[in-house]
């Protein structure tokens, strides 16, 4: 029951989060910083109340380790959202981030000296090729008021930011893996510190966040039936985004405590694919045949990495063996 509930949270929360983020980006393309700040603040407040019991509970992992993790997490979150300011379409943004599993593998080879099977290396090639195809096709389709050369540099900057965030996220995953081996798994505690400790860093972005608060407050007011008064539409979109982001993260956390890592990876991968398809259909984002090819290659590579085919075959063989025993 807990597993089904967690999967529902992941799919509903994350897909709704993508919709609310796209609505915000379409209304106000440069809103990445205020979105990130709102998400961090909400999750930090929730964790302060329910995880640390208003600061009374001591952390199981030393705070100094969380400071390192938080520096990486904060950098990844800000860069991922800020990349939207550089003519990065939402479908491309989602496809690019789906390569995180493979980025983790590459850094595992370099840093932890891990070795993998031939199928794992093939998955790297597939995901890299899929992301490259979608990147090139999306870069061609983005309409920009900038001159051609400036537009090209704008796109390259955005793609470079996504690449850096992808590798930094993978490095953070390896760091978390080593911490959990040493101190045990404390995912909810890590979730709180990852969102609480970076809050002072938003002072560097204070002027940008303040300006967006003013723009948000000046957006078209709409009537909210539940509370019985009108509110600016962008603040409503932001509230929906923050809540759905929390639901998504909570779902992933529950899933990690209920299921094997393979199941978690598969659910998250399928969620990304569903979010992508929903974004394309609902918002009529441009998606050519080459985009479909690139998307299919990315998810084929990711599924190959998680060894889903081997698991399905093993399950089928087990079912056949049980049927044969019953027949005997």
PDB file of C-alpha atoms in Angstrom:
ATOM      1  CA  UNK A   1       0.000   0.000   0.000  1.00  0.00           C
ATOM      2  CA  UNK A   2       2.855   2.387   0.900  1.00  0.00           C
ATOM      3  CA  UNK A   3       4.576   1.683  -2.423  1.00  0.00           C
ATOM      4  CA  UNK A   4       1.443   2.414  -4.473  1.00  0.00           C
ATOM      5  CA  UNK A   5       0.860   5.622  -2.483  1.00  0.00           C
ATOM      6  CA  UNK A   6       4.458   6.730  -3.068  1.00  0.00           C
ATOM      7  CA  UNK A   7       4.241   6.052  -6.812  1.00  0.00           C
ATOM      8  CA  UNK A   8       1.001   8.081  -7.002  1.00  0.00           C
ATOM      9  CA  UNK A   9       2.712  10.961  -5.152  1.00  0.00           C
ATOM     10  CA  UNK A  10       5.685  10.890  -7.538  1.00  0.00           C
ATOM     11  CA  UNK A  11       3.610  10.860 -10.726  1.00  0.00           C
ATOM     12  CA  UNK A  12       0.935  13.333  -9.603  1.00  0.00           C
ATOM     13  CA  UNK A  13       3.351  15.668  -7.798  1.00  0.00           C
ATOM     14  CA  UNK A  14       6.088  15.774 -10.407  1.00  0.00           C
ATOM     15  CA  UNK A  15       3.801  15.998 -13.458  1.00  0.00           C
ATOM     16  CA  UNK A  16       1.795  18.793 -11.815  1.00  0.00           C
ATOM     17  CA  UNK A  17       5.064  20.510 -10.914  1.00  0.00           C
ATOM     18  CA  UNK A  18       6.162  20.502 -14.559  1.00  0.00           C
ATOM     19  CA  UNK A  19       2.838  22.061 -15.609  1.00  0.00           C
ATOM     20  CA  UNK A  20       3.019  24.826 -12.991  1.00  0.00           C
ATOM     21  CA  UNK A  21       6.670  25.546 -13.854  1.00  0.00           C
ATOM     22  CA  UNK A  22       5.854  25.802 -17.554  1.00  0.00           C
ATOM     23  CA  UNK A  23       2.968  28.176 -16.780  1.00  0.00           C
ATOM     24  CA  UNK A  24       5.342  30.378 -14.781  1.00  0.00           C
ATOM     25  CA  UNK A  25       8.055  30.312 -17.438  1.00  0.00           C
ATOM     26  CA  UNK A  26       5.578  31.188 -20.192  1.00  0.00           C
ATOM     27  CA  UNK A  27       4.235  34.146 -18.214  1.00  0.00           C
ATOM     28  CA  UNK A  28       7.604  35.317 -16.915  1.00  0.00           C
ATOM     29  CA  UNK A  29      10.663  33.534 -18.419  1.00  0.00           C
ATOM     30  CA  UNK A  30      13.231  34.877 -15.926  1.00  0.00           C
ATOM     31  CA  UNK A  31      11.529  33.616 -12.746  1.00  0.00           C
ATOM     32  CA  UNK A  32      13.972  30.773 -11.972  1.00  0.00           C
ATOM     33  CA  UNK A  33      15.460  32.314  -8.814  1.00  0.00           C
ATOM     34  CA  UNK A  34      12.183  33.107  -7.059  1.00  0.00           C
ATOM     35  CA  UNK A  35      10.865  29.613  -7.877  1.00  0.00           C
ATOM     36  CA  UNK A  36      13.992  28.002  -6.392  1.00  0.00           C
ATOM     37  CA  UNK A  37      13.845  30.212  -3.287  1.00  0.00           C
ATOM     38  CA  UNK A  38      10.167  29.459  -2.667  1.00  0.00           C
ATOM     39  CA  UNK A  39      10.749  25.699  -2.989  1.00  0.00           C
ATOM     40  CA  UNK A  40      13.725  25.780  -0.601  1.00  0.00           C
ATOM     41  CA  UNK A  41      11.919  27.934   1.958  1.00  0.00           C
ATOM     42  CA  UNK A  42       8.784  25.764   2.053  1.00  0.00           C
ATOM     43  CA  UNK A  43      10.657  22.436   2.367  1.00  0.00           C
ATOM     44  CA  UNK A  44      13.036  23.912   4.976  1.00  0.00           C
ATOM     45  CA  UNK A  45      10.128  25.127   7.120  1.00  0.00           C
ATOM     46  CA  UNK A  46       8.398  21.754   6.877  1.00  0.00           C
ATOM     47  CA  UNK A  47      11.606  19.942   7.837  1.00  0.00           C
ATOM     48  CA  UNK A  48      12.322  22.327  10.721  1.00  0.00           C
ATOM     49  CA  UNK A  49       8.909  21.598  12.228  1.00  0.00           C
ATOM     50  CA  UNK A  50       8.505  17.868  11.561  1.00  0.00           C
ATOM     51  CA  UNK A  51      12.062  16.511  11.156  1.00  0.00           C
ATOM     52  CA  UNK A  52      14.205  18.529  13.613  1.00  0.00           C
ATOM     53  CA  UNK A  53      11.304  19.189  16.027  1.00  0.00           C
ATOM     54  CA  UNK A  54      12.018  22.946  16.015  1.00  0.00           C
ATOM     55  CA  UNK A  55      15.780  22.379  16.233  1.00  0.00           C
ATOM     56  CA  UNK A  56      15.685  20.009  19.217  1.00  0.00           C
ATOM     57  CA  UNK A  57      16.763  16.907  17.276  1.00  0.00           C
ATOM     58  CA  UNK A  58      20.497  16.558  16.609  1.00  0.00           C
ATOM     59  CA  UNK A  59      21.600  15.481  13.095  1.00  0.00           C
ATOM     60  CA  UNK A  60      22.876  11.913  12.640  1.00  0.00           C
ATOM     61  CA  UNK A  61      25.382  13.092   9.997  1.00  0.00           C
ATOM     62  CA  UNK A  62      27.823  15.915  10.945  1.00  0.00           C
ATOM     63  CA  UNK A  63      26.698  19.332   9.721  1.00  0.00           C
ATOM     64  CA  UNK A  64      30.111  19.926   8.100  1.00  0.00           C
ATOM     65  CA  UNK A  65      29.329  17.147   5.621  1.00  0.00           C
ATOM     66  CA  UNK A  66      25.942  18.674   4.911  1.00  0.00           C
ATOM     67  CA  UNK A  67      27.638  22.012   4.152  1.00  0.00           C
ATOM     68  CA  UNK A  68      29.607  20.343   1.325  1.00  0.00           C
ATOM     69  CA  UNK A  69      26.499  18.558   0.043  1.00  0.00           C
ATOM     70  CA  UNK A  70      24.417  21.714   0.296  1.00  0.00           C
ATOM     71  CA  UNK A  71      26.934  23.768  -1.682  1.00  0.00           C
ATOM     72  CA  UNK A  72      26.595  21.309  -4.547  1.00  0.00           C
ATOM     73  CA  UNK A  73      22.800  20.986  -4.195  1.00  0.00           C
ATOM     74  CA  UNK A  74      22.266  24.761  -4.109  1.00  0.00           C
ATOM     75  CA  UNK A  75      24.481  25.245  -7.160  1.00  0.00           C
ATOM     76  CA  UNK A  76      22.634  22.552  -9.124  1.00  0.00           C
ATOM     77  CA  UNK A  77      19.166  23.889  -8.252  1.00  0.00           C
ATOM     78  CA  UNK A  78      19.968  27.517  -9.067  1.00  0.00           C
ATOM     79  CA  UNK A  79      21.764  26.708 -12.335  1.00  0.00           C
ATOM     80  CA  UNK A  80      19.018  24.323 -13.516  1.00  0.00           C
ATOM     81  CA  UNK A  81      16.326  26.966 -13.015  1.00  0.00           C
ATOM     82  CA  UNK A  82      18.480  29.863 -14.228  1.00  0.00           C
ATOM     83  CA  UNK A  83      19.222  27.976 -17.468  1.00  0.00           C
ATOM     84  CA  UNK A  84      15.593  28.625 -18.449  1.00  0.00           C
ATOM     85  CA  UNK A  85      16.619  32.257 -19.011  1.00  0.00           C
ATOM     86  CA  UNK A  86      18.833  31.186 -21.932  1.00  0.00           C
ATOM     87  CA  UNK A  87      16.224  30.077 -24.499  1.00  0.00           C
ATOM     88  CA  UNK A  88      16.078  26.537 -23.123  1.00  0.00           C
ATOM     89  CA  UNK A  89      12.700  24.956 -23.954  1.00  0.00           C
ATOM     90  CA  UNK A  90      11.001  22.931 -21.195  1.00  0.00           C
ATOM     91  CA  UNK A  91      11.047  19.623 -23.171  1.00  0.00           C
ATOM     92  CA  UNK A  92      14.796  20.005 -23.751  1.00  0.00           C
ATOM     93  CA  UNK A  93      15.244  20.910 -20.071  1.00  0.00           C
ATOM     94  CA  UNK A  94      13.507  17.665 -19.009  1.00  0.00           C
ATOM     95  CA  UNK A  95      15.305  15.487 -21.566  1.00  0.00           C
ATOM     96  CA  UNK A  96      18.699  16.890 -20.596  1.00  0.00           C
ATOM     97  CA  UNK A  97      18.146  16.244 -16.888  1.00  0.00           C
ATOM     98  CA  UNK A  98      17.106  12.662 -17.614  1.00  0.00           C
ATOM     99  CA  UNK A  99      20.782  11.916 -18.265  1.00  0.00           C
ATOM    100  CA  UNK A 100      21.635  12.252 -14.557  1.00  0.00           C
ATOM    101  CA  UNK A 101      21.787   8.480 -14.061  1.00  0.00           C
ATOM    102  CA  UNK A 102      24.436   8.130 -16.748  1.00  0.00           C
ATOM    103  CA  UNK A 103      26.397  11.144 -15.491  1.00  0.00           C
ATOM    104  CA  UNK A 104      26.543   9.429 -12.106  1.00  0.00           C
ATOM    105  CA  UNK A 105      27.942   6.324 -13.774  1.00  0.00           C
ATOM    106  CA  UNK A 106      30.659   8.276 -15.593  1.00  0.00           C
ATOM    107  CA  UNK A 107      31.830   9.982 -12.388  1.00  0.00           C
ATOM    108  CA  UNK A 108      31.641   6.635 -10.577  1.00  0.00           C
ATOM    109  CA  UNK A 109      34.159   5.258 -13.079  1.00  0.00           C
ATOM    110  CA  UNK A 110      36.440   8.292 -12.691  1.00  0.00           C
ATOM    111  CA  UNK A 111      36.191   8.889  -8.929  1.00  0.00           C
ATOM    112  CA  UNK A 112      35.285   5.503  -7.392  1.00  0.00           C
ATOM    113  CA  UNK A 113      37.141   3.433 -10.048  1.00  0.00           C
ATOM    114  CA  UNK A 114      34.034   1.338 -10.696  1.00  0.00           C
ATOM    115  CA  UNK A 115      33.783  -1.035 -13.657  1.00  0.00           C
ATOM    116  CA  UNK A 116      30.564  -1.922 -15.476  1.00  0.00           C
ATOM    117  CA  UNK A 117      29.247  -4.429 -18.005  1.00  0.00           C
ATOM    118  CA  UNK A 118      29.112  -3.793 -21.766  1.00  0.00           C
ATOM    119  CA  UNK A 119      25.357  -3.062 -21.539  1.00  0.00           C
ATOM    120  CA  UNK A 120      26.064  -0.225 -19.097  1.00  0.00           C
ATOM    121  CA  UNK A 121      28.573   1.386 -21.464  1.00  0.00           C
ATOM    122  CA  UNK A 122      26.086   1.002 -24.328  1.00  0.00           C
ATOM    123  CA  UNK A 123      23.492   2.845 -22.262  1.00  0.00           C
ATOM    124  CA  UNK A 124      25.933   5.759 -21.878  1.00  0.00           C
ATOM    125  CA  UNK A 125      26.295   5.986 -25.653  1.00  0.00           C
ATOM    126  CA  UNK A 126      22.505   5.825 -26.201  1.00  0.00           C
ATOM    127  CA  UNK A 127      21.643   8.517 -23.670  1.00  0.00           C
ATOM    128  CA  UNK A 128      24.440  10.800 -24.894  1.00  0.00           C
ATOM    129  CA  UNK A 129      23.277  10.398 -28.516  1.00  0.00           C
ATOM    130  CA  UNK A 130      19.628  11.037 -27.566  1.00  0.00           C
ATOM    131  CA  UNK A 131      20.453  14.201 -25.630  1.00  0.00           C
ATOM    132  CA  UNK A 132      22.669  15.436 -28.490  1.00  0.00           C
ATOM    133  CA  UNK A 133      19.871  14.932 -31.060  1.00  0.00           C
ATOM    134  CA  UNK A 134      17.270  16.755 -28.953  1.00  0.00           C
ATOM    135  CA  UNK A 135      19.710  19.533 -28.086  1.00  0.00           C
ATOM    136  CA  UNK A 136      20.513  20.261 -31.727  1.00  0.00           C
ATOM    137  CA  UNK A 137      16.860  20.121 -32.840  1.00  0.00           C
ATOM    138  CA  UNK A 138      15.610  22.343 -29.980  1.00  0.00           C
ATOM    139  CA  UNK A 139      18.386  24.883 -30.518  1.00  0.00           C
ATOM    140  CA  UNK A 140      17.255  25.247 -34.136  1.00  0.00           C
ATOM    141  CA  UNK A 141      13.599  25.836 -33.179  1.00  0.00           C
ATOM    142  CA  UNK A 142      13.919  28.404 -30.396  1.00  0.00           C
ATOM    143  CA  UNK A 143      12.717  31.819 -31.551  1.00  0.00           C
ATOM    144  CA  UNK A 144      14.759  34.686 -30.154  1.00  0.00           C
ATOM    145  CA  UNK A 145      14.754  38.451 -30.725  1.00  0.00           C
ATOM    146  CA  UNK A 146      18.551  38.400 -30.481  1.00  0.00           C
ATOM    147  CA  UNK A 147      20.816  38.463 -33.568  1.00  0.00           C
ATOM    148  CA  UNK A 148      21.850  35.023 -34.846  1.00  0.00           C
ATOM    149  CA  UNK A 149      25.320  35.016 -33.271  1.00  0.00           C
ATOM    150  CA  UNK A 150      24.065  36.262 -29.894  1.00  0.00           C
ATOM    151  CA  UNK A 151      21.212  33.754 -30.044  1.00  0.00           C
ATOM    152  CA  UNK A 152      23.708  30.952 -30.680  1.00  0.00           C
ATOM    153  CA  UNK A 153      25.896  32.064 -27.754  1.00  0.00           C
ATOM    154  CA  UNK A 154      22.763  32.314 -25.590  1.00  0.00           C
ATOM    155  CA  UNK A 155      21.800  28.712 -26.403  1.00  0.00           C
ATOM    156  CA  UNK A 156      25.349  27.440 -25.896  1.00  0.00           C
ATOM    157  CA  UNK A 157      25.490  29.155 -22.496  1.00  0.00           C
ATOM    158  CA  UNK A 158      22.212  27.540 -21.420  1.00  0.00           C
ATOM    159  CA  UNK A 159      23.333  24.089 -22.581  1.00  0.00           C
ATOM    160  CA  UNK A 160      26.697  24.520 -20.842  1.00  0.00           C
ATOM    161  CA  UNK A 161      24.865  25.412 -17.614  1.00  0.00           C
ATOM    162  CA  UNK A 162      22.682  22.289 -17.866  1.00  0.00           C
ATOM    163  CA  UNK A 163      25.774  20.148 -18.538  1.00  0.00           C
ATOM    164  CA  UNK A 164      27.588  21.552 -15.507  1.00  0.00           C
ATOM    165  CA  UNK A 165      24.502  21.049 -13.303  1.00  0.00           C
ATOM    166  CA  UNK A 166      24.162  17.470 -14.570  1.00  0.00           C
ATOM    167  CA  UNK A 167      27.745  16.576 -13.631  1.00  0.00           C
ATOM    168  CA  UNK A 168      27.558  18.444 -10.312  1.00  0.00           C
ATOM    169  CA  UNK A 169      24.353  16.562  -9.442  1.00  0.00           C
ATOM    170  CA  UNK A 170      26.061  13.255 -10.214  1.00  0.00           C
ATOM    171  CA  UNK A 171      29.033  14.235  -8.019  1.00  0.00           C
ATOM    172  CA  UNK A 172      26.627  15.067  -5.203  1.00  0.00           C
ATOM    173  CA  UNK A 173      25.027  11.618  -5.596  1.00  0.00           C
ATOM    174  CA  UNK A 174      28.410   9.933  -5.163  1.00  0.00           C
ATOM    175  CA  UNK A 175      29.132  12.087  -2.109  1.00  0.00           C
ATOM    176  CA  UNK A 176      25.759  11.121  -0.610  1.00  0.00           C
ATOM    177  CA  UNK A 177      26.480   7.457  -1.303  1.00  0.00           C
ATOM    178  CA  UNK A 178      29.739   7.607   0.664  1.00  0.00           C
ATOM    179  CA  UNK A 179      28.041   9.468   3.547  1.00  0.00           C
ATOM    180  CA  UNK A 180      25.198   6.940   3.777  1.00  0.00           C
ATOM    181  CA  UNK A 181      27.692   4.062   3.821  1.00  0.00           C
ATOM    182  CA  UNK A 182      29.495   5.702   6.740  1.00  0.00           C
ATOM    183  CA  UNK A 183      26.589   7.055   8.809  1.00  0.00           C
ATOM    184  CA  UNK A 184      23.543   5.138   7.552  1.00  0.00           C
ATOM    185  CA  UNK A 185      20.617   6.398   5.460  1.00  0.00           C
ATOM    186  CA  UNK A 186      18.938   9.551   6.729  1.00  0.00           C
ATOM    187  CA  UNK A 187      17.156  10.781   3.617  1.00  0.00           C
ATOM    188  CA  UNK A 188      14.593  12.993   5.356  1.00  0.00           C
ATOM    189  CA  UNK A 189      17.284  14.653   7.458  1.00  0.00           C
ATOM    190  CA  UNK A 190      19.357  15.240   4.321  1.00  0.00           C
ATOM    191  CA  UNK A 191      16.298  16.688   2.586  1.00  0.00           C
ATOM    192  CA  UNK A 192      15.900  19.253   5.380  1.00  0.00           C
ATOM    193  CA  UNK A 193      19.553  20.335   5.545  1.00  0.00           C
ATOM    194  CA  UNK A 194      19.849  20.458   1.747  1.00  0.00           C
ATOM    195  CA  UNK A 195      17.043  23.038   1.707  1.00  0.00           C
ATOM    196  CA  UNK A 196      17.713  24.880   4.984  1.00  0.00           C
ATOM    197  CA  UNK A 197      21.454  25.577   4.885  1.00  0.00           C
ATOM    198  CA  UNK A 198      21.451  27.214   1.415  1.00  0.00           C
ATOM    199  CA  UNK A 199      18.817  29.823   2.395  1.00  0.00           C
ATOM    200  CA  UNK A 200      21.438  32.514   3.296  1.00  0.00           C
ATOM    201  CA  UNK A 201      22.871  32.071  -0.210  1.00  0.00           C
ATOM    202  CA  UNK A 202      19.709  33.582  -1.641  1.00  0.00           C
ATOM    203  CA  UNK A 203      20.816  36.938  -0.198  1.00  0.00           C
ATOM    204  CA  UNK A 204      23.091  37.129  -3.233  1.00  0.00           C
ATOM    205  CA  UNK A 205      19.955  36.954  -5.379  1.00  0.00           C
ATOM    206  CA  UNK A 206      17.856  39.206  -3.129  1.00  0.00           C
ATOM    207  CA  UNK A 207      17.427  42.061  -5.622  1.00  0.00           C
ATOM    208  CA  UNK A 208      16.356  39.683  -8.406  1.00  0.00           C
ATOM    209  CA  UNK A 209      13.900  37.882  -6.104  1.00  0.00           C
ATOM    210  CA  UNK A 210      12.507  41.216  -4.852  1.00  0.00           C
ATOM    211  CA  UNK A 211      11.988  42.488  -8.406  1.00  0.00           C
ATOM    212  CA  UNK A 212      10.163  39.293  -9.317  1.00  0.00           C
ATOM    213  CA  UNK A 213       7.986  39.613  -6.213  1.00  0.00           C
ATOM    214  CA  UNK A 214       6.891  43.031  -7.497  1.00  0.00           C
ATOM    215  CA  UNK A 215       6.226  41.648 -10.995  1.00  0.00           C
ATOM    216  CA  UNK A 216       4.322  38.704  -9.536  1.00  0.00           C
ATOM    217  CA  UNK A 217       2.170  41.047  -7.443  1.00  0.00           C
ATOM    218  CA  UNK A 218       1.370  43.099 -10.555  1.00  0.00           C
ATOM    219  CA  UNK A 219       0.171  40.069 -12.551  1.00  0.00           C
ATOM    220  CA  UNK A 220      -3.481  39.577 -13.457  1.00  0.00           C
ATOM    221  CA  UNK A 221      -5.627  38.893 -10.361  1.00  0.00           C
ATOM    222  CA  UNK A 222      -7.911  35.856 -10.411  1.00  0.00           C
ATOM    223  CA  UNK A 223     -10.614  34.803  -7.965  1.00  0.00           C
ATOM    224  CA  UNK A 224      -9.753  31.796  -5.771  1.00  0.00           C
ATOM    225  CA  UNK A 225     -13.006  30.013  -4.786  1.00  0.00           C
ATOM    226  CA  UNK A 226     -11.509  28.077  -1.853  1.00  0.00           C
ATOM    227  CA  UNK A 227     -10.388  31.151   0.099  1.00  0.00           C
ATOM    228  CA  UNK A 228     -12.966  33.545  -1.341  1.00  0.00           C
ATOM    229  CA  UNK A 229     -10.700  36.371  -2.550  1.00  0.00           C
ATOM    230  CA  UNK A 230      -8.622  37.362  -5.582  1.00  0.00           C
ATOM    231  CA  UNK A 231      -4.860  36.881  -5.872  1.00  0.00           C
ATOM    232  CA  UNK A 232      -2.264  37.585  -8.616  1.00  0.00           C
ATOM    233  CA  UNK A 233      -2.117  34.633 -11.017  1.00  0.00           C
ATOM    234  CA  UNK A 234       1.676  34.242 -10.835  1.00  0.00           C
ATOM    235  CA  UNK A 235       1.588  33.867  -7.038  1.00  0.00           C
ATOM    236  CA  UNK A 236      -1.025  31.133  -7.456  1.00  0.00           C
ATOM    237  CA  UNK A 237       1.140  29.343 -10.024  1.00  0.00           C
ATOM    238  CA  UNK A 238       4.125  29.635  -7.662  1.00  0.00           C
ATOM    239  CA  UNK A 239       2.156  28.221  -4.717  1.00  0.00           C
ATOM    240  CA  UNK A 240       1.040  25.269  -6.842  1.00  0.00           C
ATOM    241  CA  UNK A 241       4.641  24.725  -7.982  1.00  0.00           C
ATOM    242  CA  UNK A 242       5.996  24.735  -4.423  1.00  0.00           C
ATOM    243  CA  UNK A 243       3.351  22.326  -3.109  1.00  0.00           C
ATOM    244  CA  UNK A 244       3.709  19.904  -6.032  1.00  0.00           C
ATOM    245  CA  UNK A 245       7.507  20.001  -5.708  1.00  0.00           C
ATOM    246  CA  UNK A 246       7.151  19.001  -2.059  1.00  0.00           C
ATOM    247  CA  UNK A 247       4.691  16.212  -2.919  1.00  0.00           C
ATOM    248  CA  UNK A 248       7.083  14.884  -5.573  1.00  0.00           C
ATOM    249  CA  UNK A 249      10.113  14.881  -3.260  1.00  0.00           C
ATOM    250  CA  UNK A 250       8.126  13.259  -0.448  1.00  0.00           C
ATOM    251  CA  UNK A 251       6.960  10.563  -2.846  1.00  0.00           C
ATOM    252  CA  UNK A 252      10.522   9.794  -3.907  1.00  0.00           C
ATOM    253  CA  UNK A 253      11.588   9.657  -0.233  1.00  0.00           C
ATOM    254  CA  UNK A 254       8.811   7.188   0.672  1.00  0.00           C
ATOM    255  CA  UNK A 255       9.687   5.109  -2.385  1.00  0.00           C
ATOM    256  CA  UNK A 256      13.349   4.824  -1.340  1.00  0.00           C
ATOM    257  CA  UNK A 257      12.248   3.378   2.014  1.00  0.00           C
ATOM    258  CA  UNK A 258       9.724   0.957   0.459  1.00  0.00           C
ATOM    259  CA  UNK A 259      11.426  -0.316  -2.723  1.00  0.00           C
ATOM    260  CA  UNK A 260      14.737  -1.392  -4.184  1.00  0.00           C
ATOM    261  CA  UNK A 261      16.814   1.266  -5.932  1.00  0.00           C
ATOM    262  CA  UNK A 262      16.012  -0.308  -9.338  1.00  0.00           C
ATOM    263  CA  UNK A 263      12.298   0.252  -8.791  1.00  0.00           C
ATOM    264  CA  UNK A 264      12.859   3.854  -7.688  1.00  0.00           C
ATOM    265  CA  UNK A 265      15.000   4.566 -10.755  1.00  0.00           C
ATOM    266  CA  UNK A 266      12.432   3.022 -13.086  1.00  0.00           C
ATOM    267  CA  UNK A 267       9.534   4.998 -11.553  1.00  0.00           C
ATOM    268  CA  UNK A 268      11.444   8.286 -11.764  1.00  0.00           C
ATOM    269  CA  UNK A 269      12.445   7.557 -15.373  1.00  0.00           C
ATOM    270  CA  UNK A 270       8.856   6.788 -16.394  1.00  0.00           C
ATOM    271  CA  UNK A 271       7.694   9.920 -14.564  1.00  0.00           C
ATOM    272  CA  UNK A 272      10.111  12.034 -16.618  1.00  0.00           C
ATOM    273  CA  UNK A 273       8.838  10.473 -19.814  1.00  0.00           C
ATOM    274  CA  UNK A 274       5.190  11.065 -18.850  1.00  0.00           C
ATOM    275  CA  UNK A 275       5.967  14.689 -17.869  1.00  0.00           C
ATOM    276  CA  UNK A 276       7.649  15.236 -21.208  1.00  0.00           C
ATOM    277  CA  UNK A 277       4.724  13.826 -23.223  1.00  0.00           C
ATOM    278  CA  UNK A 278       2.209  15.804 -21.147  1.00  0.00           C
ATOM    279  CA  UNK A 279       4.187  19.020 -21.648  1.00  0.00           C
ATOM    280  CA  UNK A 280       4.288  18.494 -25.415  1.00  0.00           C
ATOM    281  CA  UNK A 281       0.561  17.692 -25.753  1.00  0.00           C
ATOM    282  CA  UNK A 282      -0.852  20.204 -23.260  1.00  0.00           C
ATOM    283  CA  UNK A 283       1.329  23.188 -24.179  1.00  0.00           C
ATOM    284  CA  UNK A 284       1.767  22.326 -27.873  1.00  0.00           C
ATOM    285  CA  UNK A 285       5.543  22.530 -27.601  1.00  0.00           C
ATOM    286  CA  UNK A 286       7.304  21.948 -30.949  1.00  0.00           C
ATOM    287  CA  UNK A 287       8.401  18.335 -31.186  1.00  0.00           C
ATOM    288  CA  UNK A 288       9.636  16.931 -34.485  1.00  0.00           C
ATOM    289  CA  UNK A 289      10.269  13.343 -35.553  1.00  0.00           C
ATOM    290  CA  UNK A 290      13.915  13.837 -34.581  1.00  0.00           C
ATOM    291  CA  UNK A 291      12.853  14.884 -31.089  1.00  0.00           C
ATOM    292  CA  UNK A 292      10.877  11.649 -30.762  1.00  0.00           C
ATOM    293  CA  UNK A 293      13.917   9.681 -31.930  1.00  0.00           C
ATOM    294  CA  UNK A 294      16.143  11.462 -29.405  1.00  0.00           C
ATOM    295  CA  UNK A 295      13.633  10.985 -26.586  1.00  0.00           C
ATOM    296  CA  UNK A 296      13.216   7.291 -27.371  1.00  0.00           C
ATOM    297  CA  UNK A 297      16.987   6.788 -27.419  1.00  0.00           C
ATOM    298  CA  UNK A 298      17.409   8.593 -24.060  1.00  0.00           C
ATOM    299  CA  UNK A 299      14.820   6.471 -22.289  1.00  0.00           C
ATOM    300  CA  UNK A 300      15.944   3.275 -24.005  1.00  0.00           C
ATOM    301  CA  UNK A 301      19.444   3.937 -22.717  1.00  0.00           C
ATOM    302  CA  UNK A 302      18.157   4.689 -19.222  1.00  0.00           C
ATOM    303  CA  UNK A 303      16.061   1.507 -19.117  1.00  0.00           C
ATOM    304  CA  UNK A 304      19.042  -0.457 -20.412  1.00  0.00           C
ATOM    305  CA  UNK A 305      21.129   0.975 -17.584  1.00  0.00           C
ATOM    306  CA  UNK A 306      18.589  -0.122 -14.958  1.00  0.00           C
ATOM    307  CA  UNK A 307      18.572  -3.663 -16.430  1.00  0.00           C
ATOM    308  CA  UNK A 308      14.780  -3.649 -16.650  1.00  0.00           C
ATOM    309  CA  UNK A 309      14.815  -6.197 -19.484  1.00  0.00           C
ATOM    310  CA  UNK A 310      16.851  -8.680 -17.407  1.00  0.00           C
ATOM    311  CA  UNK A 311      14.543  -8.210 -14.418  1.00  0.00           C
ATOM    312  CA  UNK A 312      11.419  -8.760 -16.557  1.00  0.00           C
ATOM    313  CA  UNK A 313      12.907 -11.909 -18.124  1.00  0.00           C
ATOM    314  CA  UNK A 314      13.874 -13.250 -14.694  1.00  0.00           C
ATOM    315  CA  UNK A 315      10.365 -12.567 -13.388  1.00  0.00           C
ATOM    316  CA  UNK A 316       8.816 -14.323 -16.403  1.00  0.00           C
ATOM    317  CA  UNK A 317      11.116 -17.327 -15.983  1.00  0.00           C
ATOM    318  CA  UNK A 318      10.160 -17.479 -12.308  1.00  0.00           C
ATOM    319  CA  UNK A 319       6.463 -17.380 -13.191  1.00  0.00           C
ATOM    320  CA  UNK A 320       6.925 -20.155 -15.787  1.00  0.00           C
ATOM    321  CA  UNK A 321       8.785 -22.289 -13.256  1.00  0.00           C
ATOM    322  CA  UNK A 322       5.964 -21.901 -10.727  1.00  0.00           C
ATOM    323  CA  UNK A 323       3.372 -22.885 -13.319  1.00  0.00           C
ATOM    324  CA  UNK A 324       5.390 -25.986 -14.277  1.00  0.00           C
ATOM    325  CA  UNK A 325       5.623 -27.024 -10.597  1.00  0.00           C
ATOM    326  CA  UNK A 326       1.859 -26.614 -10.227  1.00  0.00           C
ATOM    327  CA  UNK A 327       1.278 -28.696 -13.365  1.00  0.00           C
ATOM    328  CA  UNK A 328       3.462 -31.482 -11.966  1.00  0.00           C
TER     329      UNK A 328
END
